[in-house]
Amino acid sequence: MPNFCRQLGTFIAGIVNALSSQVHSNDARKSLINCVNSIWNTISDNISTVTGIPFCIHSRRGIGGGCINNASVVQDRGRAYFVKLNDADKLDMFTAESAGLEEIAKSGTIRVPQPVCCGVADSTAYIVMEFITSGNARNNSYVIFGQLLADMHRVIHQNFGWHIDNTIGSTSQVNTRSDNWINFWRDYRLGYQLELAARNGYAREIQARGDRLLQQFTVFFTGYIPTPSLLHGDLWSGNYAFDAQGNPYIFDPAVYYGDREADIAMTELFGGFPTQFYRAYDDAFPLDNGYAIRKKLYNLYHVLNHLNLFGAGYLAQARRMIDGLLSETG
Ligand code: ADP
């Protein structure tokens, strides 16, 4: 999700600060601090159990840049882990993120943080994964990125979708398996977001034209047969980085198997990646000529999701995109 999305605020630290100012008795303060400590103790215990090596948090530091969760790095004297926290009812979101990281990791292509564990501690859901120290891109980092993403996209499944649903931002993303990409995109991507938009109060502005698009967009697939490729699913510039050696890694995925053009389209949605990346990807795994038009169809999903998450600021863009696509259906 882009960096201009809402900062939802610091989580544990914020709760402690906010509540501390209202909690006047020492006993209440102590119990609040104990609660926070107990969350981190539970997380440490789980890391110890899963890794088989005792882990005791020696330091903890907040990390910015995310849009949805409160993120920190926790360290003992030898190891570091990246931890995200949210409300307990977000456990499924973290379980799906963990499964997504695992799915990409087992493709043996581009690097992702290795997931460690997730769970709930004192009404707080958490996910723990490998902490990757970030570094700068080197001369050929974007070339490697393009090639590795192409390798990941060559990993295919027999159906579109995935074995579990996940989230895009904090919106549910339906991954019901389908052997028909057009139906999948209509029902579980565009149709789902359009319906949500109608429920969020934008029916008058976009429902009729959205419905028309749902009926007509099949023309963009004439002569093109998408393959169910392993996708990151939310590949904007805030969801990749380079490690200390300058090698790319991707994180915060919304994994499913789908048309690889959907991943490439999203890289272009908020400003685009450097040219080297696209050249390397296209050399490794050339894109079809019809990508230019389908790109808009794929990015409409994310713009509608932004409309649903962040409000009317995205309405004009969503309408423009729908109208533009409708005008190309002939
Ligand atoms: P959110 O789910 O809130 O969007 P992200 O997963 O995007 O959070 O993570 C927030 C920030 O933390 C990222 O922008 C990135 O800079 C950093 N980050 C994410 N994963 C890791 C990791 N495994 N190791 C180190 N830093 C990470």
Short mmCIF file of C-alpha atoms and ligand atoms in Angstrom, two decimals:
data_model
loop_
_atom_site.label_atom_id
_atom_site.label_comp_id
_atom_site.label_asym_id
_atom_site.label_seq_id
_atom_site.Cartn_x
_atom_site.Cartn_y
_atom_site.Cartn_z
CA MET A 1 0.00 0.00 0.00
CA PRO A 2 1.39 3.46 -0.85
CA ASN A 3 3.20 5.70 1.56
CA PHE A 4 0.43 8.31 1.48
CA CYS A 5 -2.05 5.92 3.01
CA ARG A 6 -3.10 6.66 6.50
CA GLN A 7 -0.65 6.18 9.26
CA LEU A 8 -2.73 4.22 11.67
CA GLY A 9 -0.58 5.28 14.52
CA THR A 10 1.80 3.47 16.76
CA PHE A 11 0.14 0.58 18.43
CA ILE A 12 1.48 -0.67 21.72
CA ALA A 13 3.51 2.44 22.43
CA GLY A 14 0.55 4.57 21.47
CA ILE A 15 -1.80 2.64 23.69
CA VAL A 16 0.59 2.93 26.59
CA ASN A 17 1.07 6.65 26.10
CA ALA A 18 -2.58 7.44 25.54
CA LEU A 19 -3.86 5.33 28.35
CA SER A 20 -1.10 6.34 30.71
CA SER A 21 -2.23 9.92 30.47
CA GLN A 22 -5.70 8.85 31.55
CA VAL A 23 -4.68 6.24 34.05
CA HIS A 24 -3.98 8.04 37.25
CA SER A 25 -3.40 5.28 39.73
CA ASN A 26 -0.03 3.61 39.90
CA ASP A 27 -1.68 0.22 40.05
CA ALA A 28 -3.48 0.81 36.76
CA ARG A 29 -0.29 1.99 35.12
CA LYS A 30 1.60 -1.02 36.37
CA SER A 31 -1.04 -3.40 35.05
CA LEU A 32 -0.91 -1.71 31.63
CA ILE A 33 2.86 -2.05 31.49
CA ASN A 34 2.61 -5.65 32.65
CA CYS A 35 0.16 -6.31 29.83
CA VAL A 36 2.58 -4.89 27.24
CA ASN A 37 5.44 -6.90 28.75
CA SER A 38 3.33 -10.00 28.74
CA ILE A 39 2.72 -9.60 24.98
CA TRP A 40 6.45 -9.45 24.31
CA ASN A 41 7.10 -12.34 26.68
CA THR A 42 4.58 -14.49 24.82
CA ILE A 43 6.17 -13.55 21.50
CA SER A 44 9.67 -14.38 22.83
CA ASP A 45 8.42 -17.72 24.14
CA ASN A 46 6.87 -18.58 20.79
CA ILE A 47 10.06 -17.64 18.92
CA SER A 48 12.03 -19.84 21.34
CA THR A 49 9.65 -22.78 20.85
CA VAL A 50 9.51 -22.54 17.07
CA THR A 51 13.25 -22.04 16.54
CA GLY A 52 14.31 -24.40 19.33
CA ILE A 53 16.77 -21.78 20.59
CA PRO A 54 15.91 -19.64 23.63
CA PHE A 55 15.18 -16.04 22.62
CA CYS A 56 14.97 -13.23 25.13
CA ILE A 57 14.26 -9.70 23.91
CA HIS A 58 17.22 -7.48 24.66
CA SER A 59 16.08 -4.48 22.65
CA ARG A 60 13.04 -3.40 20.68
CA ARG A 61 12.68 -0.58 18.18
CA GLY A 62 9.69 0.61 16.16
CA ILE A 63 9.89 0.60 12.36
CA GLY A 64 7.90 3.01 10.22
CA GLY A 65 6.88 2.70 6.58
CA GLY A 66 3.98 0.29 6.91
CA CYS A 67 0.36 1.25 6.46
CA ILE A 68 -1.62 -1.28 8.39
CA ASN A 69 0.28 -2.69 11.32
CA ASN A 70 2.60 -1.61 14.07
CA ALA A 71 6.08 -2.92 13.22
CA SER A 72 9.20 -3.43 15.34
CA VAL A 73 12.50 -5.17 15.29
CA VAL A 74 13.29 -7.23 18.40
CA GLN A 75 16.78 -8.42 19.18
CA ASP A 76 18.62 -10.51 21.66
CA ARG A 77 22.40 -10.52 21.61
CA GLY A 78 22.66 -12.64 18.50
CA ARG A 79 19.38 -12.66 16.56
CA ALA A 80 16.88 -10.14 15.22
CA TYR A 81 13.26 -10.61 14.20
CA PHE A 82 10.74 -8.36 12.48
CA VAL A 83 7.39 -8.30 14.32
CA LYS A 84 4.05 -6.80 13.32
CA LEU A 85 1.17 -6.29 15.74
CA ASN A 86 -2.52 -5.60 15.28
CA ASP A 87 -5.83 -6.35 17.00
CA ALA A 88 -6.50 -9.98 17.87
CA ASP A 89 -9.16 -10.30 15.16
CA LYS A 90 -6.42 -9.75 12.56
CA LEU A 91 -4.78 -13.10 13.29
CA ASP A 92 -6.14 -14.57 10.03
CA MET A 93 -4.52 -11.72 8.14
CA PHE A 94 -1.14 -12.59 9.67
CA THR A 95 -1.63 -16.34 9.17
CA ALA A 96 -2.31 -15.67 5.48
CA GLU A 97 0.70 -13.35 5.23
CA SER A 98 2.87 -16.03 6.77
CA ALA A 99 1.55 -18.64 4.31
CA GLY A 100 2.16 -16.20 1.44
CA LEU A 101 5.78 -15.64 2.48
CA GLU A 102 6.20 -19.41 2.74
CA GLU A 103 4.72 -19.92 -0.73
CA ILE A 104 7.17 -17.44 -2.29
CA ALA A 105 10.08 -18.81 -0.23
CA LYS A 106 9.43 -22.33 -1.46
CA SER A 107 9.50 -21.10 -5.07
CA GLY A 108 13.25 -20.65 -4.53
CA THR A 109 13.25 -17.48 -6.62
CA ILE A 110 13.20 -13.97 -5.16
CA ARG A 111 14.05 -13.51 -1.50
CA VAL A 112 11.32 -12.97 1.09
CA PRO A 113 11.65 -12.80 4.88
CA GLN A 114 11.33 -16.29 6.31
CA PRO A 115 8.18 -16.41 8.46
CA VAL A 116 8.74 -17.68 12.00
CA CYS A 117 5.41 -17.72 13.83
CA CYS A 118 2.17 -15.89 14.46
CA GLY A 119 -0.43 -15.95 17.21
CA VAL A 120 -2.35 -13.90 19.72
CA ALA A 121 -1.04 -12.52 22.98
CA ASP A 122 -3.26 -10.50 25.33
CA SER A 123 -5.76 -9.36 22.64
CA THR A 124 -2.95 -8.56 20.23
CA ALA A 125 -2.28 -10.55 17.08
CA TYR A 126 1.35 -10.82 15.98
CA ILE A 127 3.47 -12.14 13.15
CA VAL A 128 7.20 -12.76 13.51
CA MET A 129 9.57 -13.15 10.59
CA GLU A 130 13.22 -12.92 9.71
CA PHE A 131 14.55 -9.38 10.02
CA ILE A 132 16.40 -8.38 6.87
CA THR A 133 18.89 -5.53 7.15
CA SER A 134 18.28 -3.29 4.20
CA GLY A 135 20.99 -1.81 2.02
CA ASN A 136 21.29 0.18 -1.16
CA ALA A 137 20.61 -0.92 -4.70
CA ARG A 138 23.79 -1.67 -6.64
CA ASN A 139 24.35 -1.22 -10.40
CA ASN A 140 22.57 -4.40 -11.38
CA SER A 141 20.13 -4.73 -8.45
CA TYR A 142 17.08 -3.84 -10.53
CA VAL A 143 18.18 -6.19 -13.31
CA ILE A 144 18.37 -9.02 -10.78
CA PHE A 145 15.00 -7.93 -9.38
CA GLY A 146 13.36 -8.11 -12.84
CA GLN A 147 14.90 -11.52 -13.54
CA LEU A 148 13.96 -13.01 -10.18
CA LEU A 149 10.40 -11.76 -10.43
CA ALA A 150 10.17 -13.37 -13.88
CA ASP A 151 11.44 -16.61 -12.30
CA MET A 152 8.76 -16.35 -9.62
CA HIS A 153 6.10 -15.80 -12.28
CA ARG A 154 7.20 -18.98 -14.03
CA VAL A 155 6.03 -20.91 -10.98
CA ILE A 156 2.52 -21.93 -11.91
CA HIS A 157 -0.48 -23.74 -10.48
CA GLN A 158 -3.26 -25.56 -12.29
CA ASN A 159 -5.92 -23.05 -11.09
CA PHE A 160 -6.24 -19.34 -10.48
CA GLY A 161 -6.69 -18.30 -6.85
CA TRP A 162 -5.13 -19.90 -3.82
CA HIS A 163 -5.98 -22.32 -1.02
CA ILE A 164 -6.80 -19.50 1.44
CA ASP A 165 -8.20 -15.98 1.26
CA ASN A 166 -5.96 -13.14 2.38
CA THR A 167 -6.07 -9.35 2.53
CA ILE A 168 -5.13 -6.49 0.24
CA GLY A 169 -4.30 -3.64 2.58
CA SER A 170 -6.84 -4.54 5.22
CA THR A 171 -9.60 -5.48 2.74
CA SER A 172 -10.46 -9.16 2.35
CA GLN A 173 -9.14 -10.69 -0.84
CA VAL A 174 -11.08 -13.70 -2.08
CA ASN A 175 -8.95 -16.44 -3.64
CA THR A 176 -11.56 -19.11 -4.40
CA ARG A 177 -9.98 -21.44 -6.95
CA SER A 178 -11.13 -21.08 -10.53
CA ASP A 179 -10.02 -22.45 -13.87
CA ASN A 180 -11.27 -19.32 -15.63
CA TRP A 181 -9.27 -16.14 -15.17
CA ILE A 182 -11.90 -13.82 -16.64
CA ASN A 183 -14.54 -15.14 -14.22
CA PHE A 184 -12.05 -14.95 -11.37
CA TRP A 185 -11.19 -11.32 -12.11
CA ARG A 186 -14.83 -10.41 -12.60
CA ASP A 187 -16.18 -12.08 -9.45
CA TYR A 188 -13.36 -11.97 -6.90
CA ARG A 189 -11.44 -8.87 -7.89
CA LEU A 190 -13.30 -6.09 -9.75
CA GLY A 191 -16.83 -7.24 -8.87
CA TYR A 192 -15.93 -7.67 -5.22
CA GLN A 193 -14.47 -4.16 -4.94
CA LEU A 194 -17.33 -2.59 -6.90
CA GLU A 195 -19.84 -4.19 -4.57
CA LEU A 196 -17.89 -2.96 -1.57
CA ALA A 197 -17.80 0.53 -3.08
CA ALA A 198 -21.58 0.46 -3.52
CA ARG A 199 -21.96 -0.55 0.13
CA ASN A 200 -19.58 2.25 1.09
CA GLY A 201 -21.87 4.81 -0.50
CA TYR A 202 -20.46 5.20 -4.04
CA ALA A 203 -23.21 3.27 -5.85
CA ARG A 204 -24.57 6.31 -7.69
CA GLU A 205 -21.16 7.35 -8.99
CA ILE A 206 -19.76 4.04 -10.17
CA GLN A 207 -22.16 1.13 -10.01
CA ALA A 208 -23.80 1.42 -13.45
CA ARG A 209 -20.57 2.06 -15.34
CA GLY A 210 -18.79 -0.58 -13.21
CA ASP A 211 -21.45 -3.17 -14.07
CA ARG A 212 -21.08 -2.32 -17.74
CA LEU A 213 -17.35 -2.86 -17.52
CA LEU A 214 -17.84 -6.23 -15.81
CA GLN A 215 -19.97 -7.32 -18.75
CA GLN A 216 -17.64 -5.99 -21.43
CA PHE A 217 -14.06 -6.41 -20.27
CA THR A 218 -13.68 -9.89 -21.82
CA VAL A 219 -12.76 -8.17 -25.11
CA PHE A 220 -9.40 -7.26 -23.59
CA PHE A 221 -8.54 -10.95 -23.50
CA THR A 222 -9.14 -11.75 -27.15
CA GLY A 223 -6.20 -13.86 -28.30
CA TYR A 224 -4.59 -13.91 -24.86
CA ILE A 225 -4.63 -16.89 -22.51
CA PRO A 226 -3.31 -16.03 -19.02
CA THR A 227 -1.49 -18.64 -16.97
CA PRO A 228 -1.92 -19.01 -13.16
CA SER A 229 1.46 -17.63 -12.05
CA LEU A 230 2.61 -17.20 -8.47
CA LEU A 231 1.98 -13.51 -7.72
CA HIS A 232 3.08 -11.22 -4.92
CA GLY A 233 -0.31 -9.53 -5.28
CA ASP A 234 0.54 -6.12 -3.81
CA LEU A 235 3.76 -5.21 -5.55
CA TRP A 236 4.07 -1.45 -5.16
CA SER A 237 7.31 0.34 -4.36
CA GLY A 238 6.69 0.15 -0.59
CA ASN A 239 6.82 -3.65 -0.67
CA TYR A 240 10.33 -4.31 -1.93
CA ALA A 241 13.78 -3.41 -0.73
CA PHE A 242 17.41 -4.46 -1.17
CA ASP A 243 19.38 -6.39 1.41
CA ALA A 244 22.86 -5.48 2.63
CA GLN A 245 24.38 -7.11 -0.49
CA GLY A 246 22.09 -5.13 -2.80
CA ASN A 247 19.90 -8.14 -3.60
CA PRO A 248 16.16 -7.52 -3.89
CA TYR A 249 13.61 -8.92 -1.49
CA ILE A 250 9.84 -8.52 -1.44
CA PHE A 251 7.53 -8.53 1.56
CA ASP A 252 3.97 -7.89 2.73
CA PRO A 253 2.46 -10.06 -0.03
CA ALA A 254 -1.18 -10.74 -0.94
CA VAL A 255 -0.28 -13.99 -2.69
CA TYR A 256 -2.44 -15.86 -5.19
CA TYR A 257 -2.00 -17.52 -8.58
CA GLY A 258 -3.06 -15.25 -11.39
CA ASP A 259 -2.07 -13.45 -14.59
CA ARG A 260 1.48 -12.17 -14.05
CA GLU A 261 0.52 -8.94 -15.80
CA ALA A 262 -1.42 -8.04 -12.64
CA ASP A 263 1.84 -7.91 -10.64
CA ILE A 264 3.68 -5.90 -13.28
CA ALA A 265 0.73 -3.52 -13.60
CA MET A 266 0.82 -2.75 -9.91
CA THR A 267 4.53 -1.87 -10.08
CA GLU A 268 3.47 0.89 -12.49
CA LEU A 269 0.56 2.23 -10.46
CA PHE A 270 2.31 4.63 -8.11
CA GLY A 271 5.13 6.08 -10.20
CA GLY A 272 6.74 2.90 -11.51
CA PHE A 273 10.03 1.10 -10.92
CA PRO A 274 13.26 2.02 -12.73
CA THR A 275 13.49 1.15 -16.45
CA GLN A 276 16.22 -1.44 -15.80
CA PHE A 277 13.70 -3.53 -13.90
CA TYR A 278 11.16 -3.61 -16.76
CA ARG A 279 13.83 -4.32 -19.39
CA ALA A 280 15.25 -7.21 -17.40
CA TYR A 281 11.78 -8.64 -16.75
CA ASP A 282 10.74 -8.36 -20.39
CA ASP A 283 14.01 -9.91 -21.63
CA ALA A 284 13.52 -12.82 -19.24
CA PHE A 285 9.78 -13.27 -19.78
CA PRO A 286 8.34 -11.03 -22.52
CA LEU A 287 4.95 -9.43 -21.94
CA ASP A 288 2.12 -9.73 -24.44
CA ASN A 289 1.23 -6.65 -26.52
CA GLY A 290 -2.20 -6.42 -24.94
CA TYR A 291 -0.61 -5.72 -21.55
CA ALA A 292 -0.91 -1.97 -22.11
CA ILE A 293 -4.70 -2.06 -21.97
CA ARG A 294 -5.10 -4.89 -19.42
CA LYS A 295 -2.76 -3.00 -17.10
CA LYS A 296 -5.52 -0.44 -16.53
CA LEU A 297 -8.03 -3.17 -15.80
CA TYR A 298 -5.69 -4.73 -13.26
CA ASN A 299 -4.84 -1.46 -11.56
CA LEU A 300 -8.50 -0.51 -11.31
CA TYR A 301 -8.75 -3.23 -8.66
CA HIS A 302 -6.19 -1.43 -6.49
CA VAL A 303 -7.67 2.00 -7.07
CA LEU A 304 -11.11 0.71 -6.07
CA ASN A 305 -9.50 -0.85 -3.02
CA HIS A 306 -8.01 2.55 -2.15
CA LEU A 307 -11.44 4.11 -2.62
CA ASN A 308 -12.86 1.56 -0.20
CA LEU A 309 -10.06 1.94 2.32
CA PHE A 310 -9.26 5.62 2.18
CA GLY A 311 -12.36 7.29 0.81
CA ALA A 312 -13.62 9.64 -1.88
CA GLY A 313 -10.17 11.02 -2.75
CA TYR A 314 -9.91 8.05 -5.12
CA LEU A 315 -13.37 8.38 -6.66
CA ALA A 316 -12.44 10.59 -9.61
CA GLN A 317 -9.50 8.33 -10.50
CA ALA A 318 -11.68 5.21 -10.29
CA ARG A 319 -14.33 6.75 -12.52
CA ARG A 320 -11.75 7.97 -15.04
CA MET A 321 -10.25 4.50 -15.23
CA ILE A 322 -13.63 2.82 -15.70
CA ASP A 323 -14.66 5.32 -18.37
CA GLY A 324 -11.29 4.96 -20.12
CA LEU A 325 -11.65 1.18 -20.18
CA LEU A 326 -15.26 1.37 -21.37
CA SER A 327 -14.23 3.64 -24.22
CA GLU A 328 -11.75 0.99 -25.35
CA THR A 329 -14.26 -1.85 -25.36
CA GLY A 330 -15.53 -0.51 -28.70
P1 ADP B 1 2.35 -3.11 6.90
O1 ADP B 1 1.83 -4.51 6.94
O2 ADP B 1 1.91 -2.27 8.04
O3 ADP B 1 2.09 -2.42 5.58
P2 ADP B 1 5.06 -3.77 6.09
O4 ADP B 1 5.06 -5.25 6.01
O5 ADP B 1 4.97 -3.03 4.79
O6 ADP B 1 3.95 -3.23 7.09
O7 ADP B 1 6.39 -3.33 6.87
C1 ADP B 1 6.63 -1.99 7.27
C2 ADP B 1 8.06 -1.59 6.93
O8 ADP B 1 8.97 -2.45 7.62
C3 ADP B 1 8.40 -1.76 5.46
O9 ADP B 1 8.15 -0.59 4.73
C4 ADP B 1 9.85 -2.15 5.44
O10 ADP B 1 10.65 -0.99 5.39
C5 ADP B 1 10.08 -2.80 6.79
N1 ADP B 1 10.11 -4.29 6.72
C6 ADP B 1 9.12 -5.10 6.30
N2 ADP B 1 9.48 -6.39 6.45
C7 ADP B 1 10.73 -6.38 6.97
C8 ADP B 1 11.66 -7.40 7.36
N3 ADP B 1 11.34 -8.69 7.27
N4 ADP B 1 12.87 -7.03 7.84
C9 ADP B 1 13.18 -5.72 7.96
N5 ADP B 1 12.35 -4.71 7.63
C10 ADP B 1 11.14 -5.03 7.14
#
